[in-house]
Coordinates of C-alpha atoms and ligand atoms in Angstrom, one line a residue:
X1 CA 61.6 122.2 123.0
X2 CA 60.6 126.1 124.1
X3 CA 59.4 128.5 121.6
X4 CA 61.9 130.9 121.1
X5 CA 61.3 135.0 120.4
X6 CA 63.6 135.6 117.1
X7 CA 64.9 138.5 115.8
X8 CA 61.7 140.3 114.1
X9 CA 60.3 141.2 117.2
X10 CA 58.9 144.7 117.5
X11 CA 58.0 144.5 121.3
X12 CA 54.2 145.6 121.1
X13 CA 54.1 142.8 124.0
X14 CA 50.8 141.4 122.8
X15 CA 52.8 137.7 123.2
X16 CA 53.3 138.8 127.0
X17 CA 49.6 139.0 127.2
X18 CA 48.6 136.0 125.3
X19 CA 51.0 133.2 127.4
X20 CA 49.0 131.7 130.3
X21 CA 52.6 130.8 132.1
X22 CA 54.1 134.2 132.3
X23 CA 57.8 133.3 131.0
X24 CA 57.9 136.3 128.3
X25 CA 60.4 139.3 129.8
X26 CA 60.5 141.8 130.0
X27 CA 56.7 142.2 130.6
X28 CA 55.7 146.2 130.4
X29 CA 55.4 146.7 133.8
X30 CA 58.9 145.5 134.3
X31 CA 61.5 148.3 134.5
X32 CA 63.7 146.8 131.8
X33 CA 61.1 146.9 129.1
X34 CA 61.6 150.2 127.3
X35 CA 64.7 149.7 127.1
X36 CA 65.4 146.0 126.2
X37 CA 66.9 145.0 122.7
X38 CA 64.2 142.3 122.6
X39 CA 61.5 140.0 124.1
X40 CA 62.8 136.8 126.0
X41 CA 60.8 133.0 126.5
X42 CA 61.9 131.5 129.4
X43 CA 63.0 128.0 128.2
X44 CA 62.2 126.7 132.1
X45 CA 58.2 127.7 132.2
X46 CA 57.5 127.9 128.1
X47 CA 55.3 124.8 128.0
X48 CA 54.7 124.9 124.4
X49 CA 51.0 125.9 124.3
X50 CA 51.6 128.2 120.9
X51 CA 49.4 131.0 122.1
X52 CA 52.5 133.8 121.8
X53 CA 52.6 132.3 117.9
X54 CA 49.0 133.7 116.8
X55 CA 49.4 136.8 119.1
X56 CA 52.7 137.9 117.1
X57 CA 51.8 140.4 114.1
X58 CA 55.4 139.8 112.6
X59 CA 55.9 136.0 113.3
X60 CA 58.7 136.5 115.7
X61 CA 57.9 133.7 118.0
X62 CA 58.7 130.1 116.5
X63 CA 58.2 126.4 118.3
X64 CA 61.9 125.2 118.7
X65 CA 61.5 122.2 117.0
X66 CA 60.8 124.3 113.8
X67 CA 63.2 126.9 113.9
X68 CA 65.3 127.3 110.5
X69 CA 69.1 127.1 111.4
X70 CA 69.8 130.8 110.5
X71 CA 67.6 131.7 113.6
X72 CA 69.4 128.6 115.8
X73 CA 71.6 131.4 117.8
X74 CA 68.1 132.5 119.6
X75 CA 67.6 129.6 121.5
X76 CA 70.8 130.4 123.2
X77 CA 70.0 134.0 123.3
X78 CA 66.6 133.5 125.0
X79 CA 67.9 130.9 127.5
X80 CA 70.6 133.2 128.4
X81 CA 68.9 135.7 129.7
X82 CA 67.5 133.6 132.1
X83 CA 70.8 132.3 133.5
X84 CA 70.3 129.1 131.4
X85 CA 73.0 127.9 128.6
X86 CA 71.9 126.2 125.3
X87 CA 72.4 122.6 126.3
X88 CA 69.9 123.6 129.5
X89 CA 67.3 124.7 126.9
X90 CA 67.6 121.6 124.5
X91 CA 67.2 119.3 127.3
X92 CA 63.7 121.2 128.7
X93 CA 61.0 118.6 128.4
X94 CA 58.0 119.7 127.0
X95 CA 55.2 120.2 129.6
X96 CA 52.4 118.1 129.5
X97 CA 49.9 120.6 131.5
X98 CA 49.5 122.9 128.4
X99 CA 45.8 123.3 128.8
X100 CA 46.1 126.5 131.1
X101 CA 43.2 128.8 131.0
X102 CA 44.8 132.1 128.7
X103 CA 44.7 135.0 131.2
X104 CA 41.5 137.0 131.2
X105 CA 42.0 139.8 128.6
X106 CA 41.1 143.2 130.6
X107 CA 38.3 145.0 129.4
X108 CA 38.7 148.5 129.2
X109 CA 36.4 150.4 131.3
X110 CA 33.2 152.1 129.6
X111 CA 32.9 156.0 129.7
X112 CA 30.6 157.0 132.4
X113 CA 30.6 160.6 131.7
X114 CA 31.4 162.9 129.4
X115 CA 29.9 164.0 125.8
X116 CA 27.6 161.5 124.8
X117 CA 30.1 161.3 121.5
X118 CA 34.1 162.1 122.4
X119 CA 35.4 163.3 119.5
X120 CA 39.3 162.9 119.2
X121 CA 41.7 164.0 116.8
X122 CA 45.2 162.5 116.3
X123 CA 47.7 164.5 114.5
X124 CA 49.9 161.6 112.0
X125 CA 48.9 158.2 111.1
X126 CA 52.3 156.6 112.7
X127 CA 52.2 153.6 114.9
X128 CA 52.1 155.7 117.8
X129 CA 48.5 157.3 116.3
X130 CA 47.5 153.7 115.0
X131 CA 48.0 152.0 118.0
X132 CA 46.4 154.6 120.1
X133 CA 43.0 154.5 117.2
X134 CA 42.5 151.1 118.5
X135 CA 42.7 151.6 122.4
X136 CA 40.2 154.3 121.6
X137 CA 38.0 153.0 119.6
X138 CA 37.4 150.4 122.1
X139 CA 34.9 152.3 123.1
X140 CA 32.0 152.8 121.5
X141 CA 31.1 156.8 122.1
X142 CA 34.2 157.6 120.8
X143 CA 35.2 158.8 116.9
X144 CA 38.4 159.6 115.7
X145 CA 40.0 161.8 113.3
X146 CA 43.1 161.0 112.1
X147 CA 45.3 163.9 110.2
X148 CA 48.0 162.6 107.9
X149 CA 50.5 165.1 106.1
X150 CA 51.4 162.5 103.7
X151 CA 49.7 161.0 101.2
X152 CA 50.2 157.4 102.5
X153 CA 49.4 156.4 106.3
X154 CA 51.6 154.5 109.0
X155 CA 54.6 156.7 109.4
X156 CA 57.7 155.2 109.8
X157 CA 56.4 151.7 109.7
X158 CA 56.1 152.4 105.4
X159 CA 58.8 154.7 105.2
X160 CA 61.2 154.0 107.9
X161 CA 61.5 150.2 108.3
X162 CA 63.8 148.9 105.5
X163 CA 61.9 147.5 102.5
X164 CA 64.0 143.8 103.4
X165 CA 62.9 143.5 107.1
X166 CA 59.3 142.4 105.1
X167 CA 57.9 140.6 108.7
X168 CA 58.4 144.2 110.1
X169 CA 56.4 145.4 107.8
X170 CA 53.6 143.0 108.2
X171 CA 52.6 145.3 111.1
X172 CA 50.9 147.7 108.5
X173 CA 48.2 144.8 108.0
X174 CA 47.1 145.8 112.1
X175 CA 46.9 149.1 111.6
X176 CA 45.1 148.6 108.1
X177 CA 42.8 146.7 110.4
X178 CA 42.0 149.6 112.7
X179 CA 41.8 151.9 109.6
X180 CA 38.6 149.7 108.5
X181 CA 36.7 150.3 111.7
X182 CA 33.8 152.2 111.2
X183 CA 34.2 155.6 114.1
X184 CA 38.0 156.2 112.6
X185 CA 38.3 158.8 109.6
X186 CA 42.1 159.3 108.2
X187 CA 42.7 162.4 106.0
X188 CA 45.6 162.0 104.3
X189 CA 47.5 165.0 102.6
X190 CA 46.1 167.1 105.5
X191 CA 49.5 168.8 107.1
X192 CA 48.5 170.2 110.9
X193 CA 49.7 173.4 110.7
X194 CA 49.4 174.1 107.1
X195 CA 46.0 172.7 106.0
X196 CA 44.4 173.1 109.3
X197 CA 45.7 174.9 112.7
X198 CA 46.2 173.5 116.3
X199 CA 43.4 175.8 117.3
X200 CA 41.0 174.5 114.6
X201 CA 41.2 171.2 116.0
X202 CA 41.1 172.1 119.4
X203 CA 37.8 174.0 118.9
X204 CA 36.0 170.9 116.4
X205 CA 37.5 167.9 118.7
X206 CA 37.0 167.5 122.7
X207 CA 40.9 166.2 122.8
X208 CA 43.6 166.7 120.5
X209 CA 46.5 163.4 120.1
X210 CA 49.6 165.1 118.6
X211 CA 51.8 162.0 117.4
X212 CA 54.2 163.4 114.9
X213 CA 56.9 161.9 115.3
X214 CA 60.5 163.2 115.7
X215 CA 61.4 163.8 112.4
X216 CA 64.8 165.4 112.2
X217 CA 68.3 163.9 112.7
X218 CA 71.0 165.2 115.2
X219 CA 73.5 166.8 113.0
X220 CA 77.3 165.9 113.1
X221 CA 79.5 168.5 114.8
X222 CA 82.7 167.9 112.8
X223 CA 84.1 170.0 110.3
X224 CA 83.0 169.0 106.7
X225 CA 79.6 168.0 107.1
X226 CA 78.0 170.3 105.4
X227 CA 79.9 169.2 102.3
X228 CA 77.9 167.9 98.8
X229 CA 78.2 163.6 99.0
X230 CA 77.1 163.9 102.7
X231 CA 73.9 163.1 103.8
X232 CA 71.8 161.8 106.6
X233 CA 70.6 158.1 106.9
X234 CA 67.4 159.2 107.1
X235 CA 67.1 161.0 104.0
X236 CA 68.5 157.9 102.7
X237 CA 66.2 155.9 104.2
X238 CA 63.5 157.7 103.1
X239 CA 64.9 157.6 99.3
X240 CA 64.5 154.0 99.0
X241 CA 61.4 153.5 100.6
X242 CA 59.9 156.2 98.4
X243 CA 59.2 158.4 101.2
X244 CA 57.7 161.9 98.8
X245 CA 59.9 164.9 101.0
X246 CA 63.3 162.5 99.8
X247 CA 62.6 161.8 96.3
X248 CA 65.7 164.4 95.0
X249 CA 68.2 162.9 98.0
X250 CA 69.8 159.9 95.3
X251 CA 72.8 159.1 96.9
X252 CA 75.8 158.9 94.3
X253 CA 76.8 155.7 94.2
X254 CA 79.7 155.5 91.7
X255 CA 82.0 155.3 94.9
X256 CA 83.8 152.7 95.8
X257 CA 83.2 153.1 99.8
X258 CA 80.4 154.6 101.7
X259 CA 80.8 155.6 105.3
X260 CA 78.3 155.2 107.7
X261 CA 78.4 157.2 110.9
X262 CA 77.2 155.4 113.6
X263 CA 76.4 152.2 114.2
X264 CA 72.6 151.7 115.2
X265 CA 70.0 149.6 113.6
X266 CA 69.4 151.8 111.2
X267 CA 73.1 152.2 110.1
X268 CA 73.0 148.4 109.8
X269 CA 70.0 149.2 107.6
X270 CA 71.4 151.2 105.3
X271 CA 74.5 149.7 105.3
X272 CA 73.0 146.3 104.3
X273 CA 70.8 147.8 101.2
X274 CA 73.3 149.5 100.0
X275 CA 75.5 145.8 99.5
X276 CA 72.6 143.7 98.8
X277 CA 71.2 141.7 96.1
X278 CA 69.4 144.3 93.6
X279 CA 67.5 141.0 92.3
X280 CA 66.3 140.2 96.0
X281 CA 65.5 143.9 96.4
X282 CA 63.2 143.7 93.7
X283 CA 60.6 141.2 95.4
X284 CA 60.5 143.7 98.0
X285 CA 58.3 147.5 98.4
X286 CA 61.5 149.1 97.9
X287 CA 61.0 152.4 95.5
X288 CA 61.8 151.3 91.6
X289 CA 63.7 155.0 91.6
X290 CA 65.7 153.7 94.0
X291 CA 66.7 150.0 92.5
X292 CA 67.1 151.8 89.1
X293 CA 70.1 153.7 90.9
X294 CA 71.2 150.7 93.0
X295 CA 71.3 148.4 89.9
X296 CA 74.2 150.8 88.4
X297 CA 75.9 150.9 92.0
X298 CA 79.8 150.8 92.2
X299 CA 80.1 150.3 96.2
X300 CA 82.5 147.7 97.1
X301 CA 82.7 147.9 100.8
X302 CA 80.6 150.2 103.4
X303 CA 82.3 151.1 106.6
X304 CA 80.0 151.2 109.4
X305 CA 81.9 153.3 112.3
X306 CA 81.5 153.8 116.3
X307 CA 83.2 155.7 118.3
X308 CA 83.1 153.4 121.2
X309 CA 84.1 149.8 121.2
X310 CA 82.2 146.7 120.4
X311 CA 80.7 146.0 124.5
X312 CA 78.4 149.2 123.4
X313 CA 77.6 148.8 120.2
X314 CA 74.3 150.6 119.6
X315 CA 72.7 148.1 117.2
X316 CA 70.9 145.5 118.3
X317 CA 71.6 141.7 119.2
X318 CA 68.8 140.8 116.8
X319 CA 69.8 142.8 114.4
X320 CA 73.5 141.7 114.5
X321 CA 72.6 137.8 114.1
X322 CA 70.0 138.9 111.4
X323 CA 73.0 140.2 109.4
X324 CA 76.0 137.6 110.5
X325 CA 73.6 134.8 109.7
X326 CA 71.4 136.1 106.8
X327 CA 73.1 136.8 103.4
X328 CA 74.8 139.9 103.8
X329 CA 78.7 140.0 104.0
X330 CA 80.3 141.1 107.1
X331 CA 83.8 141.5 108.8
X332 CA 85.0 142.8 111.8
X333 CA 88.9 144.1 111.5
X334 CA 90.1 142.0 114.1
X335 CA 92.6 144.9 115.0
X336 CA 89.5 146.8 116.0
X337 CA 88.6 144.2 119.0
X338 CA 92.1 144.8 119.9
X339 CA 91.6 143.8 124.3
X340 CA 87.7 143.2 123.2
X341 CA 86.9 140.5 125.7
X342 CA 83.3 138.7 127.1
X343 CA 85.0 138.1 130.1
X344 CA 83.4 140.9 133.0
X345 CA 80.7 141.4 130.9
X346 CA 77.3 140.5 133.0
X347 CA 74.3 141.0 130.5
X348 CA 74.6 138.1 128.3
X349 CA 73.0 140.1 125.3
X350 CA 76.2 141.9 125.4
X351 CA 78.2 139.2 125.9
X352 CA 76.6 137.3 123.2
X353 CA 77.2 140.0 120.7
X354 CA 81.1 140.9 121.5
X355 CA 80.9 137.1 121.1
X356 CA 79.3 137.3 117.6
X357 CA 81.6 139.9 116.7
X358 CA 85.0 138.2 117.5
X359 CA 83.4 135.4 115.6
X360 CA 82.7 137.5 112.1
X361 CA 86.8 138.4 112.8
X362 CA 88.3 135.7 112.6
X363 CA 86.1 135.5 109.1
X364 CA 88.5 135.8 105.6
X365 CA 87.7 139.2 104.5
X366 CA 84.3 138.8 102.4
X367 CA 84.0 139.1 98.7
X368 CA 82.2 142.7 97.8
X369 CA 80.6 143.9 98.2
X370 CA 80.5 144.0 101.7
X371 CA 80.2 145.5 105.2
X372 CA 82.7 146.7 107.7
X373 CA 81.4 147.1 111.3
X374 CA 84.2 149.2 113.1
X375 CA 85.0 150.4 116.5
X376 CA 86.8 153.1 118.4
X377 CA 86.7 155.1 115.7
X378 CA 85.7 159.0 116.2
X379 CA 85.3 160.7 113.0
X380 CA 87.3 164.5 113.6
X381 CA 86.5 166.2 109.5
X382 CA 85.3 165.2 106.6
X383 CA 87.2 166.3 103.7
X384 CA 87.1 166.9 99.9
X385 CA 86.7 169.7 97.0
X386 CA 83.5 169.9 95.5
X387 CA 82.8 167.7 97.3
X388 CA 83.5 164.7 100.4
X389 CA 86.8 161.9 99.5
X390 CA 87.7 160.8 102.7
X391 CA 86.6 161.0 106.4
X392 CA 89.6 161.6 108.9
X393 CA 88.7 159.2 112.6
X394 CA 90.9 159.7 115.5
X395 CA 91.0 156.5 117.5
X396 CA 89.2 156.8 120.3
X397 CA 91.3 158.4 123.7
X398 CA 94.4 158.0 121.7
X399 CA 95.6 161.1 118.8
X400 CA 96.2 158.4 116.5
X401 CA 94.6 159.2 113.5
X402 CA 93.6 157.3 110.0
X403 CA 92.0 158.7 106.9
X404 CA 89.1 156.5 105.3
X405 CA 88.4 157.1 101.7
X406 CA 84.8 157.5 101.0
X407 CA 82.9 159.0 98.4
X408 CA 79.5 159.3 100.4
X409 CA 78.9 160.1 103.9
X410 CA 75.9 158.7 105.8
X411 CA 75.3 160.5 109.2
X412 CA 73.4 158.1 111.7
X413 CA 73.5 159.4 115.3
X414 CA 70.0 159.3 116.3
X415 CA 66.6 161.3 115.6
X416 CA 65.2 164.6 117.3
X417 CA 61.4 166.1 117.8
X418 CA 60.8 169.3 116.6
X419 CA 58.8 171.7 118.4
X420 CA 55.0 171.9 117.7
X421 CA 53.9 175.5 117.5
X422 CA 51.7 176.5 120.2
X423 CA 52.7 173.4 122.3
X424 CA 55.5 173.8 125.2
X425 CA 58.6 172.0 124.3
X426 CA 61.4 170.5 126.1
X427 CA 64.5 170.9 124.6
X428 CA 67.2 168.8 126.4
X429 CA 64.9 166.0 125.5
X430 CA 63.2 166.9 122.2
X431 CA 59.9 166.4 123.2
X432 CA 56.6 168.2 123.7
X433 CA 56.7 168.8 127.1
X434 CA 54.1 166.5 129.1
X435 CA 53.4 164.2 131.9
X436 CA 52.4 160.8 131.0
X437 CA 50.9 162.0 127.8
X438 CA 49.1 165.2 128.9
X439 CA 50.7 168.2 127.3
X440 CA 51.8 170.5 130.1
X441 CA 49.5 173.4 131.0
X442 CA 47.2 172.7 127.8
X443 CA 44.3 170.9 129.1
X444 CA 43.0 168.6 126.1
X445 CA 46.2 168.3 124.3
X446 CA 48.0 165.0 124.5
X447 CA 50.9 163.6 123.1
X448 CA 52.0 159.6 121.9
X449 CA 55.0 157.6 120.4
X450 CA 58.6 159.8 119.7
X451 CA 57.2 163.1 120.4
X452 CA 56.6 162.3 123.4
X453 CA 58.8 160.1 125.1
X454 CA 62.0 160.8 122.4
X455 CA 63.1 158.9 119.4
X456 CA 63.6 154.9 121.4
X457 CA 62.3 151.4 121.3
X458 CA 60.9 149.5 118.5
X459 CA 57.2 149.7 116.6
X460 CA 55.9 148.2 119.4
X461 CA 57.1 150.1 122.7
X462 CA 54.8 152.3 120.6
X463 CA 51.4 150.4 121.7
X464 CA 52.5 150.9 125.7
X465 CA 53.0 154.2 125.3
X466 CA 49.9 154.7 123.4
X467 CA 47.7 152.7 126.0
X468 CA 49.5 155.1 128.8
X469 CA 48.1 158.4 126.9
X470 CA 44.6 157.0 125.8
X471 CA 43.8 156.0 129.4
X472 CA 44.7 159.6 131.0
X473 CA 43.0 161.5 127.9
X474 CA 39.7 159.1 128.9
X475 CA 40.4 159.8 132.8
X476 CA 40.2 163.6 131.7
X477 CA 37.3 163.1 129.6
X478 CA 35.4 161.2 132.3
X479 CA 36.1 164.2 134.7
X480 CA 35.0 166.9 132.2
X481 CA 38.4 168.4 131.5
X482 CA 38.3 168.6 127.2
X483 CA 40.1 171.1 124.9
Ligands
FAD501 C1 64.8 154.4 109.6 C2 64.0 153.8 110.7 C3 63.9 152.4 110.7 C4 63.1 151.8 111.7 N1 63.0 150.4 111.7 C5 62.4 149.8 112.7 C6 62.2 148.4 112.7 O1 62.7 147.7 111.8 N2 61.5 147.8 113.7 C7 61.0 148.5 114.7 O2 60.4 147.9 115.6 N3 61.1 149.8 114.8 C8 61.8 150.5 113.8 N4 61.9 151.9 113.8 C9 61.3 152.6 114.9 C10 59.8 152.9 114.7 O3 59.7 153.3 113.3 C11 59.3 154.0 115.6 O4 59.3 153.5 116.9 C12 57.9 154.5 115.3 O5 57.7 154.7 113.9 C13 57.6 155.8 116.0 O6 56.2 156.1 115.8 P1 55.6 157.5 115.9 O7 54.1 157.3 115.6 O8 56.0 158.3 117.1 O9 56.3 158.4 114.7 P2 56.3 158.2 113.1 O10 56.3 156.8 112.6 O11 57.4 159.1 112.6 O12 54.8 158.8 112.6 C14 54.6 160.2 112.6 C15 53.6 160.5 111.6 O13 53.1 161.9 111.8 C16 53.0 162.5 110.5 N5 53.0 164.0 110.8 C17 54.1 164.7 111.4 N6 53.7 166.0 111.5 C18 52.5 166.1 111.0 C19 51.6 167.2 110.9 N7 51.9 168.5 111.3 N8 50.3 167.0 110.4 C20 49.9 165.8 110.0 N9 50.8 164.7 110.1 C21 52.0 164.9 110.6 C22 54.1 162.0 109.7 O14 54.0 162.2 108.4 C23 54.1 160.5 110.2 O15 53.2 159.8 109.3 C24 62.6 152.5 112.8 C25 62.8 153.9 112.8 C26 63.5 154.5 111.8 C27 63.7 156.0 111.9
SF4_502 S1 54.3 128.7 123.7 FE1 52.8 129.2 125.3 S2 53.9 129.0 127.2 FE2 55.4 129.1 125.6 S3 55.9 131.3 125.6 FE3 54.3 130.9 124.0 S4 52.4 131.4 125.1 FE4 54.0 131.1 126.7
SF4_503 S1 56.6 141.3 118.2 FE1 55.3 141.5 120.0 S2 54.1 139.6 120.1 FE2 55.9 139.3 118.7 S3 57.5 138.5 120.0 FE3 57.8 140.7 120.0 S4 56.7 141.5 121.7 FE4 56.0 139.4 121.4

């Protein structure tokens, strides 16, 4: 039986790169790949070889024939997407003509020209920065610098990805690895912009990186928001993984229902922590401040809420099995899937989780605590005293209106870049404004990861990007354009 891709993958597309048959989609070069919700094995082509295995850093790839029955939905997943239903991907006999050479690795191409050492600095320690360290340091003239405001490297990878997604986190072991070469330096505690200026690096280094990040949420335009008992996900987020600018944002817990607005992975993320096992959460890097406050929690349900209906929820299939199937408690109102049908519906990741969803509501109501994914639900004012009680939703197109009751208010509707002094910014998008990487009209300035292409895809989209940046800053290099 086919290997299957399962639901840790971070799409760094090193798998892609490692099978000598092809049958991993979206391959980067394919238009879909930014923006897929996962990797995909062709059931018809795998032939079992096992190469993807050893090139996954999270251990997202498993043989069929060994996959635990909590990840059993991905066979069907991964077959669907390529037209073929589960029974087709069971019956797949196993190739026999494995021994395929691996396709040649390509060798980056040595510097010809420039300074006989290229000096490059890289502004954070994310995996945008990481994963761009490595391309570079494939070549032997350069070094790199790495500036780290924090005091603890890897960005959102330590203090983003939740504490229980612990294959997620494996990823920090690569960029540990990078971190021991010999031409890198990382300087933690060194803010850009506080410790040391733009023009400071531009003057020591012959190319500046910039990969900060976009650190800031979108706010929520409704009246109410700006009362005490609500607070962004990502301060929250940043509480329990111990991240040092959130150690005072301690949600208060001694409510009985927490809203979440929104409903993207990281919604699901905090929705889940906030109802799981305290014992389990202690075998993980979760912040002891943190599970000292959830071990005296009083939430009984948390409502995660959308404003559209299930067909675009923003989380992601992955994600959703991860939860239905793994030991968190979830229910769907089935009054929320109200004309919710698979029927029409072409991309069979969709399908598969409107699917998934009708399944979890036909599902008793779950003992708490427990999570509430619901739809079509636009949230019009938060209101309180001192501070929030309840959230008011219209339902969405109609004025029908309902009142939730809520003692804490989690905002969730996506990140934003901040603008980098001295650097031109675009602000529709949120970005540093660039093309493919090179910071407009700043010749040696370049830009990687959120900051550049906006806050999307998963740890991996990261290395794409990254490899996209590295090679124009080394085209420039070669030509004798440097800062
Ligand atoms: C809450 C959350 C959970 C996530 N979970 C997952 C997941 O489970 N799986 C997955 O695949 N993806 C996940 N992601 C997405 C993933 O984390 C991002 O794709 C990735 O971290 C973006 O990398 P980056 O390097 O652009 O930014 P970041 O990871 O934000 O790194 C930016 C770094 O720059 C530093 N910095 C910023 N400004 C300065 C300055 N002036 N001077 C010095 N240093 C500076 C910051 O301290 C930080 O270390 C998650 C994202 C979030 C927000
Ligand atoms: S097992 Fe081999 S053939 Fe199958 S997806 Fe992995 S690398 Fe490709
Ligand atoms: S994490 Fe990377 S190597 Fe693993 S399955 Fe996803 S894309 Fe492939």
């Amino acid at each position: 039986m086919p290997h299957v891709v399962t639901q840790a993958c971070c799409g760094d597309a090193s798998c892609v790169y490692a099978c000598p048959v092809n049958c991993i989609h979206p391959t980067p070069d394919e238009p879909d790949f930014g923006i897929a919700e996962m990797l995909y094995i062709d059931p018809s082509t795998c032939v079992d070889c096992g190469a993807c295995v050893s090139a996954c850093p999270v251990g997202a790839i498993v043989p069929g024939h060994r996959l635990e029955e909590k990840a059993a939905r991905f066979v069907d997943v991964n077959a669907a997407h390529y037209g073929y239903t589960q029974q087709d991907s069971v019956r797949f006999p196993v190739q026999q003509d494995w021994r395929l050479p691996l396709a040649p690795i390509e060798k980056p191409k040595a510097l010809q020209n420039g300074p006989a050492i290229v000096d490059v600095a890289i502004v954070g320690s994310g995996p945008s920065a990481m994963y761009a360290a490595d391309e570079l340091l494939k070549q032997p003239r350069v070094r790199v610098t790495v500036y780290e405001r924090l005091t603890m490297p890897f960005g959102l990878s330590r203090f983003g990805v939740a504490p229980d997604h612990k294959s997620t986190r494996l990823v920090m072991d690569l960029f540990d690895e990078v971190a021991r070469h010999p031409n890198i330096t990382i300087l933690l505690n060194t803010e850009v912009g506080r410790d040391v200026t733009l023009d400071e690096l531009r003057s020591k280094h012959h190319a500046v990186l910039w990969a900060g990040g976009a650190p800031t949420d979108k706010p929520l335009p409704v009246p109410g928001a700006d009362l005490p008992g609500v607070q962004s996900a990502t301060a929250l987020v940043g509480w329990y993984n111990g991240h040092p600018d959130f150690a005072s944002a301690v949600p208060d817990l001694s409510t009985e229902r927490v809203v979440v607005i929104g409903n993207g992975n990281v919604a699901l993320d905090v929705a889940r922590i906030l109802t799981a096992d305290v014992e389990a959460l202690a075998a993980t890097d979760i912040s002891r401040a943190a599970l000292a406050v959830l071990r005296e929690s009083k939430v009984k349900e948390v409502v995660v809420a959308a404003r559209r209906g299930p067909e675009h929820a923003a989380f992601t299939l992955p994600e959703l099995i991860g939860l239905a199937d793994g030991k968190a408690r979830v229910w769907v109102d089935p009054a929320d899937l109200d004309g919710a049908s698979v029927d029409g519906i072409d991309d069979p990741t969709i399908a598969a989780k409107v699917s998934l969803l009708q399944e979890l509501s036909q599902n008793e109501k779950p003992a708490e605590p427990f999570i509430r994914l619901a739809f079509g639900q636009t949230p019009v004012a938060i209101e309180g005293d001192s501070r929030a009680r309840r959230v008011r939703f219209a339902q969405t197109g109609s004025d029908t209106e309902t009142v939730v009751e809520a003692g804490l208010v989690l905002t969730s509707i996506g990140y934003r870049g901040v603008p980098v002094p001295g650097l031109p910014f675009d602000d529709e998008t949120g970005t540093v404004a660039n093309v493919a990487g090179r910071v407009t009209d700043t010749p040696g300035v370049y830009v990687t990861g959120w900051i550049k292409r906006g806050p999307s895809g998963f740890i991996g989209t990261n290395k794409t990007d990254s490899g996209e940046t590295v090679a124009n800053l080394l085209a420039d290099i070669e030509a004798g354009v440097h800062a």
